[in-house]
Coordinates of C-alpha atoms and ligand atoms in Angstrom, one line a residue:
M1 CA 1.6 6.6 -18.4
V2 CA 0.7 7.2 -14.9
T3 CA 2.3 6.8 -11.5
R4 CA 1.2 7.8 -8.0
F5 CA 2.3 9.1 -4.6
A6 CA 0.2 7.4 -2.0
P7 CA 0.8 8.6 1.6
S8 CA -1.3 7.5 4.6
P9 CA -2.7 10.2 6.8
T10 CA -1.6 8.6 10.1
G11 CA 0.6 11.5 11.1
R12 CA 2.4 14.5 9.8
L13 CA 4.7 14.2 6.7
H14 CA 8.4 14.3 7.5
L15 CA 11.6 14.3 5.5
G16 CA 11.2 10.7 4.5
H17 CA 7.9 11.5 2.9
A18 CA 9.4 14.5 1.2
F19 CA 12.0 12.3 -0.3
A20 CA 9.5 9.7 -1.4
A21 CA 7.3 12.4 -3.0
K22 CA 10.4 13.9 -4.7
V23 CA 11.3 10.5 -6.2
A24 CA 7.7 9.8 -7.4
F25 CA 6.9 13.3 -8.8
N26 CA 10.4 13.6 -10.4
F27 CA 10.1 10.1 -12.0
A28 CA 6.8 11.3 -13.6
K29 CA 8.2 14.6 -14.7
A30 CA 11.3 13.2 -16.3
Q31 CA 9.2 11.0 -18.5
N32 CA 6.2 13.2 -19.0
F33 CA 3.9 10.9 -17.0
S34 CA 1.3 12.1 -14.7
C35 CA 1.6 11.5 -11.0
L36 CA -1.7 11.0 -9.0
L37 CA -2.1 11.7 -5.4
R38 CA -3.8 8.9 -3.5
I39 CA -4.7 9.2 0.1
E40 CA -4.4 5.7 1.7
D41 CA -6.8 6.2 4.6
I42 CA -8.5 2.8 4.9
D43 CA -7.1 2.4 8.5
H44 CA -9.9 4.4 10.2
T45 CA -8.4 3.5 13.6
R46 CA -5.4 5.8 12.8
C47 CA -6.1 8.1 9.8
T48 CA -7.6 11.6 10.3
N49 CA -9.0 14.3 8.0
E50 CA -6.7 16.8 9.7
Y51 CA -3.7 14.8 8.6
T52 CA -5.1 14.5 5.1
L53 CA -5.5 18.3 4.9
E54 CA -1.9 18.7 6.1
I55 CA -0.7 16.4 3.4
Y56 CA -2.2 18.7 0.7
R57 CA -0.7 21.7 2.4
D58 CA 2.8 20.3 2.8
L59 CA 3.0 18.8 -0.7
D60 CA 1.7 22.1 -2.2
W61 CA 4.2 24.1 -0.2
L62 CA 7.0 21.8 -1.4
G63 CA 6.0 22.6 -5.0
F64 CA 4.3 19.4 -6.1
D65 CA 1.1 19.3 -8.1
W66 CA -1.2 16.6 -9.1
P67 CA -4.3 16.1 -11.2
L68 CA -7.7 16.5 -9.5
P69 CA -9.6 14.8 -8.0
V70 CA -7.3 13.4 -5.4
K71 CA -8.0 9.6 -5.0
I72 CA -9.4 8.7 -1.6
Q73 CA -9.3 5.1 -0.6
S74 CA -11.9 5.3 2.2
K75 CA -14.5 6.0 -0.5
H76 CA -13.9 2.5 -1.8
Y77 CA -14.4 0.1 1.1
Y78 CA -17.3 -1.5 -0.6
D79 CA -15.3 -2.1 -3.8
Y80 CA -12.5 -3.7 -1.8
A81 CA -15.0 -5.9 0.1
K82 CA -16.4 -7.2 -3.2
I83 CA -12.9 -8.3 -4.2
I84 CA -12.3 -10.0 -0.9
K85 CA -15.7 -11.8 -1.1
N86 CA -14.8 -13.0 -4.6
L87 CA -11.5 -14.5 -3.3
C88 CA -13.4 -16.2 -0.6
N89 CA -16.0 -17.6 -3.0
L90 CA -13.1 -19.0 -5.2
G91 CA -11.9 -20.8 -2.1
L92 CA -8.7 -18.9 -2.1
A93 CA -9.2 -16.9 1.1
Y94 CA -10.4 -17.9 4.6
E95 CA -11.6 -16.5 7.8
C96 CA -9.0 -16.5 10.6
P97 CA -10.3 -16.2 14.1
L98 CA -6.9 -16.5 15.7
T99 CA -5.7 -13.6 17.8
R100 CA -2.0 -12.5 17.8
G101 CA -1.7 -14.2 21.2
N102 CA -2.9 -17.5 19.7
I103 CA -0.4 -17.2 16.9
R104 CA 2.4 -16.4 19.4
D105 CA 1.4 -19.5 21.3
G106 CA 2.1 -21.5 18.1
L107 CA -1.4 -22.0 16.7
L108 CA -1.4 -21.9 12.9
P109 CA -4.2 -20.4 10.8
K110 CA -6.0 -23.1 8.7
N111 CA -8.2 -22.7 5.6
K112 CA -11.4 -24.2 6.9
G113 CA -13.4 -22.4 4.3
T114 CA -15.4 -19.3 5.0
N115 CA -18.8 -18.3 6.2
I116 CA -18.9 -14.9 4.8
N117 CA -22.6 -14.6 4.3
G118 CA -23.4 -11.1 5.4
Y119 CA -19.8 -9.9 5.0
L120 CA -20.8 -7.1 2.6
D121 CA -23.4 -5.8 5.0
H122 CA -20.5 -4.4 7.2
F123 CA -19.8 -2.0 4.3
K124 CA -23.2 -0.8 3.5
E125 CA -23.4 2.7 2.2
G126 CA -22.4 5.4 4.7
N127 CA -20.4 3.1 6.8
S128 CA -17.0 4.8 6.9
K129 CA -15.7 2.7 9.7
P130 CA -16.3 -1.0 8.9
I131 CA -15.2 -3.8 11.2
I132 CA -15.8 -7.5 10.5
P133 CA -16.1 -10.5 12.8
N134 CA -12.8 -12.2 11.8
S135 CA -9.8 -11.3 9.7
I136 CA -9.5 -13.0 6.4
R137 CA -6.3 -14.4 4.9
L138 CA -5.3 -15.2 1.3
D139 CA -4.3 -18.9 1.0
L140 CA -1.0 -18.6 -0.9
K141 CA -0.8 -22.3 -1.7
K142 CA -4.3 -22.6 -3.1
S143 CA -3.9 -19.3 -5.0
M144 CA -0.9 -20.6 -6.8
Q145 CA -2.6 -23.9 -7.5
Y146 CA -5.5 -22.0 -8.9
L147 CA -3.2 -20.1 -11.3
K148 CA -1.7 -23.4 -12.5
D149 CA 1.5 -22.7 -14.5
Q150 CA 0.8 -19.0 -15.2
E151 CA 3.8 -16.7 -14.8
L152 CA 4.0 -14.7 -11.7
T153 CA 6.5 -12.0 -12.4
F154 CA 7.0 -8.2 -12.4
I155 CA 9.4 -5.8 -13.9
E156 CA 11.6 -3.9 -11.5
T157 CA 13.2 -0.7 -12.9
S158 CA 15.1 0.7 -9.9
S159 CA 18.5 -0.4 -11.1
G160 CA 18.0 1.7 -14.3
E161 CA 17.4 -1.4 -16.3
E162 CA 14.2 -3.5 -16.6
K163 CA 14.8 -6.6 -14.5
K164 CA 12.2 -9.4 -14.5
I165 CA 11.5 -10.6 -10.9
N166 CA 10.0 -14.0 -10.3
S167 CA 7.4 -13.7 -7.6
K168 CA 6.5 -17.4 -7.8
I169 CA 9.8 -18.4 -6.2
A170 CA 9.3 -16.0 -3.3
L171 CA 5.7 -17.1 -2.8
M172 CA 6.6 -20.8 -2.9
D173 CA 9.4 -20.2 -0.5
A174 CA 6.9 -18.6 1.9
V175 CA 4.6 -21.6 1.6
E176 CA 7.5 -24.1 2.1
K177 CA 8.6 -22.2 5.2
K178 CA 5.0 -22.2 6.5
K179 CA 4.9 -18.5 6.8
L180 CA 1.6 -17.0 7.8
D181 CA -0.7 -16.4 4.9
P182 CA -1.1 -12.6 4.3
I183 CA -4.2 -10.9 5.8
I184 CA -6.4 -9.4 3.0
A185 CA -9.1 -8.1 5.4
R186 CA -8.3 -6.9 8.9
K187 CA -10.9 -7.4 11.5
D188 CA -10.7 -3.8 12.7
I189 CA -11.1 -2.2 9.2
G190 CA -12.7 -4.9 7.1
V191 CA -10.2 -4.7 4.3
S192 CA -6.4 -4.5 3.9
Y193 CA -3.5 -2.6 2.2
H194 CA -2.8 -5.4 -0.3
I195 CA -6.4 -5.3 -1.7
A196 CA -6.8 -1.6 -1.7
V197 CA -3.5 -0.9 -3.4
T198 CA -3.9 -3.5 -6.1
H199 CA -7.5 -2.5 -6.8
D200 CA -6.6 1.1 -7.1
D201 CA -3.5 0.6 -9.2
C202 CA -5.7 -1.3 -11.6
Y203 CA -8.7 1.0 -11.7
Q204 CA -6.6 4.2 -11.7
D205 CA -4.6 2.9 -14.6
I206 CA -1.3 3.1 -12.8
T207 CA 1.4 1.9 -15.2
H208 CA 4.4 2.5 -13.0
V209 CA 4.4 2.1 -9.2
V210 CA 7.1 4.2 -7.5
R211 CA 7.4 3.5 -3.8
G212 CA 9.8 2.7 -1.0
H213 CA 11.8 -0.5 -0.9
D214 CA 10.2 -1.4 2.4
L215 CA 7.2 -2.6 0.3
Y216 CA 9.3 -4.8 -2.1
E217 CA 8.3 -8.1 -0.5
S218 CA 4.6 -7.1 -0.6
T219 CA 4.9 -6.8 -4.4
H220 CA 4.9 -10.6 -4.7
I221 CA 1.5 -10.8 -3.0
H222 CA 0.3 -7.9 -5.2
V223 CA 1.3 -9.8 -8.4
L224 CA -0.6 -12.8 -7.1
I225 CA -3.8 -10.8 -6.4
Q226 CA -3.5 -9.1 -9.8
K227 CA -3.2 -12.4 -11.7
I228 CA -6.2 -13.9 -9.8
S229 CA -8.3 -10.8 -10.5
N230 CA -7.2 -10.5 -14.2
W231 CA -5.7 -7.1 -13.5
P232 CA -2.5 -5.9 -15.3
T233 CA 0.7 -5.8 -13.4
P234 CA 2.3 -2.3 -13.5
K235 CA 6.1 -1.9 -13.6
Y236 CA 7.7 -1.2 -10.2
H237 CA 10.4 1.1 -9.1
H238 CA 11.3 0.6 -5.4
H239 CA 13.5 3.4 -4.2
P240 CA 15.6 3.3 -1.0
V241 CA 13.9 4.6 2.1
L242 CA 15.5 7.8 3.3
N243 CA 17.6 7.1 6.4
N244 CA 16.6 10.0 8.4
K245 CA 20.0 11.6 9.1
Y246 CA 18.8 15.1 9.5
G247 CA 15.6 13.9 11.2
D248 CA 17.6 11.9 13.7
K249 CA 19.9 14.8 14.4
L250 CA 17.0 17.2 14.8
S251 CA 15.0 14.8 17.0
K252 CA 18.1 14.2 19.2
R253 CA 17.9 17.9 19.9
G254 CA 14.2 17.4 20.7
L255 CA 13.0 19.1 17.6
D256 CA 10.0 18.1 15.5
T257 CA 11.1 17.0 12.0
S258 CA 7.7 17.3 10.3
I259 CA 7.5 19.3 7.2
R260 CA 5.1 21.6 8.9
S261 CA 7.5 22.3 11.7
L262 CA 10.5 22.9 9.4
R263 CA 8.3 25.4 7.5
N264 CA 7.2 27.1 10.7
N265 CA 10.9 27.4 11.7
G266 CA 11.5 29.4 8.6
L267 CA 13.1 26.9 6.2
T268 CA 12.2 27.3 2.5
A269 CA 10.7 24.5 0.5
H270 CA 14.0 24.3 -1.4
Q271 CA 16.0 23.8 1.7
V272 CA 13.6 21.1 2.9
L273 CA 13.8 19.3 -0.4
D274 CA 17.6 19.5 -0.2
M275 CA 17.6 18.0 3.2
A276 CA 15.4 15.2 1.9
T277 CA 18.3 13.5 0.1
L278 CA 19.9 10.1 0.6
Ligands
LIG1 N1 0.5 4.1 1.8 C1 1.8 3.5 1.7 C2 2.7 4.2 2.6 O1 2.4 5.4 3.0 C3 2.3 3.4 0.3 C4 1.7 2.3 -0.4 C5 2.3 2.2 -1.9 O2 2.9 3.1 -2.4 O3 2.0 1.1 -2.4 O4 3.8 3.7 3.0

């Protein structure tokens, strides 16, 4: 059984990350699972190698360890792009040229099909910073029609019991309320979180996803992508997100609450982990 801790190197780790890491690594330890480390760095407009190196250093200092090699998402742009192309070919995804401004002005994205010839060329080997002409959205309504009456559910274990959650209800509600279809390829990075995370959870054989409750609503979209792609749905444990009581107190005093800064200020790993508590 395998879980993962999947930080994004868009900044320094702080107490909230220490808490999330503690939940994921302890979840694995308590059940004799392994816990992978996955660097979620597809957003090349914000992620840096320096922050990735700091993640290794902070987690190591906090006392966590993980099997090597570390999983690096930016090595898989091309794999993600192939999934997106397949969804387009199935007619389940469409190019959306609307800008945020257009959408604010009330224009709604429409599935007018796609012209994604040449889409994969943006990911050709060596391109570590893909961009594409238009973002691409997943057509929720068509995707559900495509799956006919297949179940769309996942098991949530955060209450201590296995609870079956029906994603179809949530997704149908989104369609009825005419919510915007989710973006599966951002124009500025060529791919998106939803695709990268579901692809990796499948190909890295993740059986239990442990992550913050802020991602709970995304899970419905993930279940849909898994079903269309014939990937297994792992079990999910969405933990509360640490309300940053120490962080807020410290930052009010103008202090940096990153793990690095706490370490440099002489705190021990044990003290930092104690502070990283709900
Ligand atoms: N990379 C995401 C984050 O840092 C976590 C994604 C996940 O666990 O599914 O919030």
